[in-house]
Amino acid sequence: MQRQVQCRRMSSGRWRREALIRLLWATGYLTITFGTLLSTLLFPDLLQTLRSKTPSIALNDVTIVLSKENMGQTRGLSWKQEQLPHRLLGSSAVTLESEEEEEDSLLEKLWTPPADRSFVPCVKPEPTYSGPGPSQGYLMVSSNGGLNQMRAGICDMVAIARLINATLVIPELDQASFWQDSSNFSDVFDVDYFVKALSNDVTVVRKLPTSMKSEPKVMKAFRSWSNVKYYEEEISRLWQNYKVIKAAKSDSRLANNHLPSEIQKLRCRVHYDALRFAPHIEALGKVLVARMRSAGPYIALHLRYEKDMLAFTGCTYGLSSEEAEELTVIRENTPHWRIKKINATEQRRKGFCPLTPTEVGVFLKSLGYPESTRVYIAAGEIYGGHERMASFLSRFPHVMSKESVATAEELAPFLNHSSQMAALDYIVSVESDVFVPSYSGNMARAVEGHRRFLGHRKTITPDRSALLHIKQCIVD
């Protein structure tokens, strides 16, 4: 009974305290309210002054910015909310710039080339550099591979001709590979310019002189990744018994390590100057670039998702069993491809496979490129055709290619000549505002280097291995 009385007394006391607190809050609120009204009546200019000093925030100008700790909570935010830069006002994570201004700023960054950091091309020979020495004989070259593999090989062969004091015969181009291209050197490159541009480096002739046809010759497969000493000593000794050395293939890959500066510069001069494309290719290439630029900036996407590349790399991810079997047959029927056994799953895990069109679309979208972006596909026929491109087109519908930018009449002379078609893509890629390769093959490396040589133009190279390890759901 005594405990119940104590409980009632405690309850009654609590009620009185709560009532008193409410009365104090109400009194304070009414005091502030009447004070504000009285101040407004007595000092009408005061309120206007306070308003002019207070930042006004319109809802349609606000972008909520999440801290790094909350980046995982971005679901439901718009593209602009996720991507646009921001500035902090005091401790508030709210931007006051309009979304239109923010979007313009982001787009500008997406297209702006990187800073050159005062780096400039360094390919001119030193004053002490001399012309070609007395010729010991003739070096003939049978190039192999696609356009850019042959270009890289020819650069090495010019350097080797210099090292062994050889007269270089205009290289033969690969006409028997997967691409079955009948083009000769003069069909793809400006042969007159090639000879003239290298006149201070090596002696170049268009064909082997008749007097040399009866002289002793040797076919030699140069050892890959060999250094200067190998060529100056072991290969140069062949001149003791032969007047003509024929390189079995051009991709012997002269080692980059410890190359003399003048030889490295020579290789660059060959690639970025002497190997100018034939006039008819240069002319149409400039037309394609002008047409692409007429509507603003564009991305050149080297989408290396073609049948030959997938067969070469052994990559079958996302393909049907019939498609995978077709690629296996192609690989098995190509002698220098079937030598190496490939595990398709392991290839992809290590990032050795080209990104799929869907993956490239997601990648570009994640970078912030809008749907209106114009994309030039620098590639041959995409394996799987329009069906495999559907996901990419849903994200970037403004897709062009040489087949759509050029007229049928303009493109007719190039058809069935893969090297010449690839040369057109090369020109458009080098001149693009942004270059994106989906695979780091010969063209990707050649174009990236050429763009850097011409002034550090923007190139975005995806880290394929890292992308594949990101756990995310891709909804097509």
Short mmCIF file of C-alpha atoms in Angstrom, two decimals:
data_model
loop_
_atom_site.label_atom_id
_atom_site.label_comp_id
_atom_site.label_asym_id
_atom_site.label_seq_id
_atom_site.Cartn_x
_atom_site.Cartn_y
_atom_site.Cartn_z
CA MET A 1 0.00 0.00 0.00
CA GLN A 2 2.83 2.40 0.87
CA ARG A 3 4.57 1.55 -2.42
CA GLN A 4 1.41 2.47 -4.40
CA VAL A 5 1.23 5.85 -2.63
CA GLN A 6 4.88 6.52 -3.48
CA CYS A 7 4.25 5.63 -7.15
CA ARG A 8 1.29 8.04 -7.29
CA ARG A 9 3.40 10.82 -5.77
CA MET A 10 6.24 10.22 -8.28
CA SER A 11 3.81 10.15 -11.19
CA SER A 12 2.18 13.36 -10.04
CA GLY A 13 5.54 15.10 -9.70
CA ARG A 14 6.66 14.01 -13.19
CA TRP A 15 3.40 15.37 -14.67
CA ARG A 16 3.92 18.76 -13.01
CA ARG A 17 7.49 19.03 -14.37
CA GLU A 18 6.40 18.15 -17.91
CA ALA A 19 3.57 20.73 -17.73
CA LEU A 20 6.02 23.37 -16.58
CA ILE A 21 8.42 22.58 -19.47
CA ARG A 22 5.61 22.85 -22.01
CA LEU A 23 4.54 26.21 -20.52
CA LEU A 24 8.10 27.55 -20.76
CA TRP A 25 8.44 26.42 -24.42
CA ALA A 26 5.10 28.02 -25.34
CA THR A 27 6.05 31.25 -23.56
CA GLY A 28 9.41 31.38 -25.37
CA TYR A 29 7.84 30.70 -28.76
CA LEU A 30 5.18 33.42 -28.28
CA THR A 31 7.82 35.88 -27.09
CA ILE A 32 10.00 35.30 -30.20
CA THR A 33 6.98 35.50 -32.51
CA PHE A 34 5.62 38.75 -31.03
CA GLY A 35 9.13 40.19 -30.90
CA THR A 36 9.67 39.47 -34.61
CA LEU A 37 6.32 41.01 -35.57
CA LEU A 38 7.01 44.10 -33.43
CA SER A 39 10.50 44.48 -34.97
CA THR A 40 9.04 44.23 -38.48
CA LEU A 41 6.49 46.97 -37.71
CA LEU A 42 8.99 49.28 -36.05
CA PHE A 43 11.94 48.59 -38.42
CA PRO A 44 10.47 47.61 -41.86
CA ASP A 45 13.89 47.77 -43.65
CA LEU A 46 15.55 45.31 -41.28
CA LEU A 47 13.95 42.16 -42.75
CA GLN A 48 14.88 43.12 -46.32
CA THR A 49 18.48 43.71 -45.24
CA LEU A 50 18.69 40.29 -43.60
CA ARG A 51 17.23 38.61 -46.71
CA SER A 52 19.80 40.23 -49.00
CA LYS A 53 22.62 38.74 -46.89
CA THR A 54 21.21 35.21 -46.78
CA PRO A 55 21.98 32.79 -49.68
CA SER A 56 18.79 31.70 -51.37
CA ILE A 57 18.76 28.12 -52.57
CA ALA A 58 16.35 27.04 -55.29
CA LEU A 59 15.51 23.37 -55.28
CA ASN A 60 16.17 22.98 -58.98
CA ASP A 61 19.73 24.32 -58.51
CA VAL A 62 20.72 21.93 -55.73
CA THR A 63 22.92 18.87 -56.17
CA ILE A 64 23.41 16.69 -53.12
CA VAL A 65 27.04 15.57 -52.82
CA LEU A 66 27.92 12.43 -50.90
CA SER A 67 31.11 11.98 -48.94
CA LYS A 68 33.50 9.15 -49.80
CA GLU A 69 32.07 7.14 -46.92
CA ASN A 70 28.58 7.38 -48.44
CA MET A 71 29.52 6.66 -52.06
CA GLY A 72 27.88 3.27 -51.77
CA GLN A 73 24.52 4.96 -51.12
CA THR A 74 24.20 6.54 -54.60
CA ARG A 75 21.40 4.34 -55.87
CA GLY A 76 18.48 6.42 -56.98
CA LEU A 77 20.54 9.53 -57.73
CA SER A 78 20.45 10.91 -61.24
CA TRP A 79 23.45 10.76 -63.59
CA LYS A 80 24.15 14.44 -62.90
CA GLN A 81 23.95 13.94 -59.14
CA GLU A 82 26.46 11.11 -59.30
CA GLN A 83 28.92 12.67 -61.71
CA LEU A 84 28.87 16.47 -61.42
CA PRO A 85 31.63 18.23 -59.48
CA HIS A 86 30.70 20.30 -56.47
CA ARG A 87 31.96 22.95 -54.08
CA LEU A 88 31.40 23.22 -50.37
CA LEU A 89 29.91 26.30 -48.67
CA GLY A 90 31.17 26.23 -45.08
CA SER A 91 30.30 22.78 -43.76
CA SER A 92 27.40 22.29 -46.17
CA ALA A 93 27.74 19.73 -48.99
CA VAL A 94 25.49 21.65 -51.36
CA THR A 95 26.40 23.25 -54.68
CA LEU A 96 24.98 26.56 -55.79
CA GLU A 97 25.92 26.29 -59.47
CA SER A 98 23.16 25.32 -61.84
CA GLU A 99 23.08 21.77 -63.22
CA GLU A 100 23.51 23.16 -66.72
CA GLU A 101 26.77 24.88 -65.75
CA GLU A 102 27.94 21.77 -63.93
CA GLU A 103 27.18 19.56 -66.91
CA ASP A 104 29.07 21.90 -69.26
CA SER A 105 32.05 21.79 -66.90
CA LEU A 106 32.04 17.99 -66.80
CA LEU A 107 31.72 17.64 -70.56
CA GLU A 108 34.61 20.03 -71.04
CA LYS A 109 36.79 17.85 -68.81
CA LEU A 110 35.75 14.71 -70.71
CA TRP A 111 37.03 16.18 -73.96
CA THR A 112 40.01 18.20 -72.71
CA PRO A 113 43.41 16.66 -73.61
CA PRO A 114 45.94 16.05 -70.83
CA ALA A 115 48.65 18.58 -70.07
CA ASP A 116 51.81 18.10 -72.10
CA ARG A 117 53.99 18.93 -69.07
CA SER A 118 56.45 20.59 -71.50
CA PHE A 119 57.27 17.31 -73.24
CA VAL A 120 57.90 17.69 -76.98
CA PRO A 121 58.87 15.25 -79.75
CA CYS A 122 62.57 14.41 -79.66
CA VAL A 123 63.32 12.61 -82.92
CA LYS A 124 65.73 14.94 -84.73
CA PRO A 125 69.22 13.45 -85.02
CA GLU A 126 72.12 15.04 -83.20
CA PRO A 127 74.52 17.30 -85.16
CA THR A 128 77.11 14.49 -85.09
CA TYR A 129 74.73 12.07 -86.83
CA SER A 130 76.08 11.11 -90.26
CA GLY A 131 74.42 9.77 -93.38
CA PRO A 132 74.42 6.09 -94.38
CA GLY A 133 77.81 4.45 -94.64
CA PRO A 134 79.11 2.31 -97.53
CA SER A 135 76.58 -0.41 -98.33
CA GLN A 136 77.68 -3.97 -97.56
CA GLY A 137 74.78 -5.51 -99.48
CA TYR A 138 70.98 -5.56 -99.73
CA LEU A 139 68.41 -6.27 -97.05
CA MET A 140 65.08 -7.63 -98.25
CA VAL A 141 62.07 -7.92 -95.97
CA SER A 142 58.88 -9.99 -96.10
CA SER A 143 56.49 -8.21 -93.74
CA ASN A 144 53.87 -10.20 -91.90
CA GLY A 145 50.62 -9.52 -90.03
CA GLY A 146 48.06 -6.76 -90.27
CA LEU A 147 48.72 -3.13 -91.11
CA ASN A 148 50.11 -1.98 -87.77
CA GLN A 149 52.14 -5.12 -87.16
CA MET A 150 53.78 -4.58 -90.55
CA ARG A 151 54.37 -0.88 -89.75
CA ALA A 152 56.15 -1.73 -86.51
CA GLY A 153 58.20 -4.41 -88.28
CA ILE A 154 59.24 -2.03 -91.05
CA CYS A 155 60.43 0.50 -88.45
CA ASP A 156 62.67 -2.18 -86.97
CA MET A 157 63.97 -3.27 -90.38
CA VAL A 158 64.99 0.29 -91.28
CA ALA A 159 66.91 0.48 -87.99
CA ILE A 160 68.53 -2.91 -88.67
CA ALA A 161 69.56 -1.79 -92.18
CA ARG A 162 71.31 1.14 -90.54
CA LEU A 163 73.05 -1.11 -88.00
CA ILE A 164 74.40 -3.57 -90.60
CA ASN A 165 75.13 -0.97 -93.32
CA ALA A 166 72.63 -2.46 -95.75
CA THR A 167 70.70 -0.98 -98.67
CA LEU A 168 67.04 -1.58 -97.90
CA VAL A 169 64.77 -2.92 -100.63
CA ILE A 170 61.17 -1.66 -100.38
CA PRO A 171 59.49 -4.25 -98.12
CA GLU A 172 57.00 -6.80 -99.38
CA LEU A 173 53.64 -6.72 -97.60
CA ASP A 174 51.87 -9.79 -96.25
CA GLN A 175 49.43 -11.08 -98.86
CA ALA A 176 48.91 -14.59 -97.54
CA SER A 177 47.71 -14.07 -93.98
CA PHE A 178 44.19 -14.28 -92.55
CA TRP A 179 43.19 -11.03 -94.27
CA GLN A 180 44.16 -12.11 -97.81
CA ASP A 181 45.04 -8.57 -98.89
CA SER A 182 46.76 -8.21 -102.27
CA SER A 183 48.02 -4.66 -101.57
CA ASN A 184 51.65 -3.84 -102.32
CA PHE A 185 53.78 -1.32 -100.41
CA SER A 186 52.95 1.46 -102.88
CA ASP A 187 49.20 0.73 -102.51
CA VAL A 188 49.33 1.49 -98.79
CA PHE A 189 52.28 3.87 -98.32
CA ASP A 190 53.69 6.85 -100.21
CA VAL A 191 56.77 5.11 -101.57
CA ASP A 192 58.39 8.25 -103.01
CA TYR A 193 58.12 10.02 -99.66
CA PHE A 194 59.44 6.94 -97.84
CA VAL A 195 62.63 6.92 -99.93
CA LYS A 196 63.15 10.67 -99.62
CA ALA A 197 62.41 10.88 -95.88
CA LEU A 198 65.06 8.24 -95.09
CA SER A 199 67.76 9.50 -97.45
CA ASN A 200 69.91 10.70 -94.53
CA ASP A 201 69.48 7.42 -92.63
CA VAL A 202 69.62 4.48 -95.03
CA THR A 203 69.71 3.95 -98.76
CA VAL A 204 66.38 2.63 -100.02
CA VAL A 205 65.72 1.13 -103.48
CA ARG A 206 62.40 0.08 -104.97
CA LYS A 207 63.58 -3.37 -106.06
CA LEU A 208 66.65 -5.56 -106.04
CA PRO A 209 68.98 -4.60 -108.92
CA THR A 210 69.17 -7.10 -111.77
CA SER A 211 72.92 -7.50 -111.20
CA MET A 212 72.23 -8.82 -107.71
CA LYS A 213 69.85 -11.60 -108.72
CA SER A 214 72.71 -14.00 -109.41
CA GLU A 215 74.64 -13.09 -106.27
CA PRO A 216 74.62 -15.42 -103.23
CA LYS A 217 71.62 -14.86 -100.96
CA VAL A 218 70.55 -16.09 -97.54
CA MET A 219 67.11 -16.33 -95.90
CA LYS A 220 67.44 -15.47 -92.24
CA ALA A 221 64.91 -15.51 -89.40
CA PHE A 222 66.28 -12.87 -87.09
CA ARG A 223 66.21 -13.81 -83.43
CA SER A 224 63.36 -11.94 -81.72
CA TRP A 225 64.06 -9.36 -79.01
CA SER A 226 67.75 -9.22 -79.92
CA ASN A 227 69.88 -6.21 -79.07
CA VAL A 228 72.17 -4.05 -81.18
CA LYS A 229 75.20 -6.29 -80.58
CA TYR A 230 73.41 -9.27 -82.18
CA TYR A 231 72.90 -7.34 -85.44
CA GLU A 232 76.25 -5.54 -85.54
CA GLU A 233 78.19 -8.74 -84.95
CA GLU A 234 76.31 -11.95 -85.76
CA ILE A 235 74.16 -10.68 -88.64
CA SER A 236 76.86 -8.42 -90.09
CA ARG A 237 79.15 -11.45 -90.42
CA LEU A 238 76.81 -12.79 -93.10
CA TRP A 239 78.19 -10.16 -95.50
CA GLN A 240 81.37 -12.23 -95.69
CA ASN A 241 79.51 -14.88 -97.70
CA TYR A 242 76.39 -13.19 -99.04
CA LYS A 243 75.40 -10.01 -100.86
CA VAL A 244 71.67 -10.28 -100.16
CA ILE A 245 70.08 -11.01 -96.79
CA LYS A 246 66.35 -11.67 -96.77
CA ALA A 247 64.53 -11.40 -93.44
CA ALA A 248 61.97 -14.20 -93.22
CA LYS A 249 59.57 -11.91 -91.36
CA SER A 250 59.55 -8.33 -90.17
CA ASP A 251 58.30 -8.69 -86.60
CA SER A 252 61.66 -9.67 -85.13
CA ARG A 253 61.08 -7.04 -82.46
CA LEU A 254 64.33 -5.19 -82.11
CA ALA A 255 64.82 -4.96 -78.35
CA ASN A 256 63.90 -1.58 -76.88
CA ASN A 257 66.25 -1.90 -73.93
CA HIS A 258 69.61 -0.15 -74.21
CA LEU A 259 69.06 0.95 -77.80
CA PRO A 260 71.33 3.84 -78.79
CA SER A 261 69.39 7.10 -78.77
CA GLU A 262 69.95 7.68 -82.48
CA ILE A 263 68.51 4.26 -83.40
CA GLN A 264 65.46 4.86 -81.22
CA LYS A 265 64.94 8.25 -82.84
CA LEU A 266 65.24 6.65 -86.27
CA ARG A 267 62.51 4.15 -85.48
CA CYS A 268 60.24 7.02 -84.41
CA ARG A 269 60.99 9.00 -87.57
CA VAL A 270 60.03 6.00 -89.66
CA HIS A 271 56.75 5.41 -87.84
CA TYR A 272 55.56 8.99 -87.42
CA ASP A 273 56.92 10.48 -90.64
CA ALA A 274 58.41 8.22 -93.31
CA LEU A 275 55.53 5.70 -93.34
CA ARG A 276 53.05 8.22 -94.71
CA PHE A 277 49.97 6.63 -96.26
CA ALA A 278 49.46 6.65 -100.02
CA PRO A 279 47.89 9.86 -101.41
CA HIS A 280 44.49 8.28 -102.15
CA ILE A 281 44.26 6.99 -98.55
CA GLU A 282 45.36 10.31 -97.04
CA ALA A 283 42.80 12.17 -99.16
CA LEU A 284 39.79 10.09 -98.12
CA GLY A 285 41.03 9.95 -94.53
CA LYS A 286 40.98 13.76 -94.33
CA VAL A 287 37.45 13.79 -95.77
CA LEU A 288 36.25 11.36 -93.09
CA VAL A 289 37.86 13.44 -90.32
CA ALA A 290 36.27 16.64 -91.66
CA ARG A 291 32.83 15.03 -91.77
CA MET A 292 33.17 13.69 -88.24
CA ARG A 293 34.33 17.08 -86.92
CA SER A 294 31.53 18.98 -88.68
CA ALA A 295 29.10 18.07 -85.88
CA GLY A 296 31.48 18.57 -82.96
CA PRO A 297 33.93 16.38 -81.00
CA TYR A 298 33.93 12.60 -81.36
CA ILE A 299 35.38 9.46 -79.80
CA ALA A 300 37.28 7.00 -81.97
CA LEU A 301 36.64 3.57 -80.48
CA HIS A 302 38.95 0.80 -81.61
CA LEU A 303 36.47 -1.97 -80.87
CA ARG A 304 38.69 -4.99 -81.47
CA TYR A 305 35.82 -7.46 -81.29
CA GLU A 306 36.46 -8.98 -84.70
CA LYS A 307 36.61 -12.59 -85.75
CA ASP A 308 40.38 -12.70 -86.30
CA MET A 309 41.21 -11.14 -82.93
CA LEU A 310 38.87 -13.44 -81.00
CA ALA A 311 40.32 -16.46 -82.82
CA PHE A 312 43.89 -15.26 -82.19
CA THR A 313 43.36 -14.61 -78.46
CA GLY A 314 41.17 -17.68 -77.96
CA CYS A 315 38.52 -15.59 -76.20
CA THR A 316 34.99 -17.00 -76.25
CA TYR A 317 33.26 -15.20 -73.36
CA GLY A 318 29.62 -14.43 -74.17
CA LEU A 319 29.66 -16.38 -77.42
CA SER A 320 27.39 -19.23 -78.39
CA SER A 321 28.80 -22.73 -78.65
CA GLU A 322 28.56 -22.51 -82.45
CA GLU A 323 30.53 -19.24 -82.51
CA ALA A 324 33.15 -20.63 -80.13
CA GLU A 325 33.58 -23.66 -82.37
CA GLU A 326 33.97 -21.49 -85.47
CA LEU A 327 36.75 -19.51 -83.81
CA THR A 328 38.48 -22.70 -82.70
CA VAL A 329 38.52 -23.98 -86.29
CA ILE A 330 40.03 -20.71 -87.52
CA ARG A 331 42.72 -20.88 -84.86
CA GLU A 332 43.55 -24.50 -85.62
CA ASN A 333 43.83 -23.74 -89.34
CA THR A 334 46.35 -20.92 -88.76
CA PRO A 335 49.78 -22.54 -88.16
CA HIS A 336 51.40 -19.77 -86.10
CA TRP A 337 48.24 -19.35 -83.97
CA ARG A 338 47.64 -22.96 -83.03
CA ILE A 339 51.11 -23.41 -81.53
CA LYS A 340 50.05 -21.94 -78.21
CA LYS A 341 47.31 -23.70 -76.26
CA ILE A 342 44.90 -21.24 -74.68
CA ASN A 343 42.45 -21.45 -71.80
CA ALA A 344 39.67 -18.99 -72.64
CA THR A 345 38.59 -18.49 -69.03
CA GLU A 346 42.13 -17.83 -67.86
CA GLN A 347 42.73 -15.44 -70.78
CA ARG A 348 39.77 -13.33 -69.76
CA ARG A 349 40.60 -13.42 -66.04
CA LYS A 350 44.06 -11.99 -66.76
CA GLY A 351 42.66 -9.25 -68.97
CA PHE A 352 44.06 -10.69 -72.20
CA CYS A 353 40.71 -10.58 -74.02
CA PRO A 354 39.14 -7.63 -75.84
CA LEU A 355 36.27 -6.03 -73.94
CA THR A 356 32.83 -6.87 -75.31
CA PRO A 357 30.73 -4.09 -76.89
CA THR A 358 28.47 -4.14 -73.82
CA GLU A 359 31.43 -3.72 -71.44
CA VAL A 360 32.81 -0.81 -73.47
CA GLY A 361 29.38 0.88 -73.43
CA VAL A 362 29.14 0.58 -69.65
CA PHE A 363 32.71 1.84 -69.28
CA LEU A 364 32.14 4.99 -71.37
CA LYS A 365 28.83 5.67 -69.63
CA SER A 366 30.48 5.35 -66.24
CA LEU A 367 33.10 7.91 -67.25
CA GLY A 368 30.27 10.38 -67.80
CA TYR A 369 29.94 10.52 -71.58
CA PRO A 370 26.30 11.34 -72.40
CA GLU A 371 24.02 9.51 -74.79
CA SER A 372 24.52 12.24 -77.40
CA THR A 373 28.23 11.38 -77.77
CA ARG A 374 29.27 10.57 -81.33
CA VAL A 375 31.37 7.41 -81.56
CA TYR A 376 33.39 6.35 -84.61
CA ILE A 377 33.97 2.59 -84.64
CA ALA A 378 37.50 2.04 -85.92
CA ALA A 379 37.30 -1.65 -86.68
CA GLY A 380 36.27 -4.25 -89.18
CA GLU A 381 33.08 -6.27 -88.95
CA ILE A 382 32.09 -6.85 -85.32
CA TYR A 383 31.67 -10.53 -84.59
CA GLY A 384 27.98 -11.19 -84.00
CA GLY A 385 26.91 -8.14 -86.00
CA HIS A 386 24.11 -5.80 -84.96
CA GLU A 387 22.79 -8.19 -82.31
CA ARG A 388 26.07 -8.01 -80.38
CA MET A 389 26.15 -4.22 -80.73
CA ALA A 390 22.55 -3.73 -79.50
CA SER A 391 23.53 -3.08 -75.89
CA PHE A 392 26.18 -0.53 -76.87
CA LEU A 393 23.77 1.22 -79.25
CA SER A 394 21.18 1.50 -76.48
CA ARG A 395 23.67 3.64 -74.55
CA PHE A 396 25.30 5.43 -77.49
CA PRO A 397 23.00 5.49 -80.51
CA HIS A 398 25.13 7.96 -82.52
CA VAL A 399 27.59 5.43 -83.91
CA MET A 400 29.49 5.94 -87.17
CA SER A 401 32.04 4.00 -89.22
CA LYS A 402 33.90 4.50 -92.47
CA GLU A 403 31.08 2.62 -94.20
CA SER A 404 28.51 5.16 -93.00
CA VAL A 405 30.62 8.34 -93.18
CA ALA A 406 31.96 7.72 -96.70
CA THR A 407 29.78 7.14 -99.75
CA ALA A 408 29.72 3.76 -101.49
CA GLU A 409 31.54 5.28 -104.46
CA GLU A 410 34.28 6.77 -102.27
CA LEU A 411 34.86 3.50 -100.45
CA ALA A 412 34.71 1.22 -103.50
CA PRO A 413 38.48 1.32 -104.32
CA PHE A 414 39.31 0.20 -100.77
CA LEU A 415 37.00 -2.77 -100.51
CA ASN A 416 38.70 -6.18 -100.22
CA HIS A 417 41.92 -4.43 -99.11
CA SER A 418 42.02 -4.77 -95.34
CA SER A 419 45.27 -2.84 -94.94
CA GLN A 420 43.91 0.17 -96.81
CA MET A 421 40.63 0.05 -94.87
CA ALA A 422 42.60 -0.15 -91.62
CA ALA A 423 44.67 2.86 -92.74
CA LEU A 424 41.47 4.94 -93.00
CA ASP A 425 40.54 3.97 -89.44
CA TYR A 426 44.07 4.84 -88.33
CA ILE A 427 43.81 8.38 -89.72
CA VAL A 428 40.38 9.03 -88.16
CA SER A 429 41.61 7.62 -84.83
CA VAL A 430 44.78 9.70 -84.70
CA GLU A 431 42.77 12.88 -85.39
CA SER A 432 39.91 12.12 -82.98
CA ASP A 433 39.21 14.17 -79.86
CA VAL A 434 39.35 11.05 -77.69
CA PHE A 435 40.72 7.62 -78.60
CA VAL A 436 39.56 4.52 -76.70
CA PRO A 437 40.98 1.06 -77.49
CA SER A 438 39.15 -2.01 -76.18
CA TYR A 439 42.31 -4.12 -76.56
CA SER A 440 45.99 -3.17 -76.36
CA GLY A 441 47.00 -4.60 -79.73
CA ASN A 442 49.26 -3.23 -82.44
CA MET A 443 46.87 -0.50 -83.62
CA ALA A 444 46.03 0.64 -80.09
CA ARG A 445 49.69 1.11 -79.22
CA ALA A 446 50.56 2.69 -82.57
CA VAL A 447 47.71 5.21 -82.45
CA GLU A 448 48.31 6.08 -78.79
CA GLY A 449 51.99 6.72 -79.47
CA HIS A 450 51.23 8.76 -82.58
CA ARG A 451 48.71 10.91 -80.68
CA ARG A 452 51.23 11.54 -77.92
CA PHE A 453 53.83 12.45 -80.53
CA LEU A 454 51.46 14.98 -82.12
CA GLY A 455 50.71 16.78 -78.86
CA HIS A 456 49.41 14.57 -76.06
CA ARG A 457 45.93 14.04 -77.45
CA LYS A 458 43.53 12.30 -75.10
CA THR A 459 43.63 8.50 -75.02
CA ILE A 460 41.65 6.43 -72.51
CA THR A 461 42.86 2.85 -72.08
CA PRO A 462 40.63 0.63 -69.90
CA ASP A 463 42.28 -1.68 -67.39
CA ARG A 464 40.55 -4.82 -68.62
CA SER A 465 41.62 -7.05 -65.76
CA ALA A 466 40.51 -4.54 -63.11
CA LEU A 467 37.18 -3.94 -64.83
CA LEU A 468 36.36 -7.63 -64.82
CA HIS A 469 37.00 -7.86 -61.08
CA ILE A 470 34.57 -5.09 -60.20
CA LYS A 471 31.49 -6.73 -58.73
CA GLN A 472 28.58 -4.93 -60.30
CA CYS A 473 25.33 -5.75 -62.02
CA ILE A 474 25.19 -4.72 -65.66
CA VAL A 475 21.63 -4.33 -66.86
CA ASP A 476 21.34 -4.22 -70.65
#
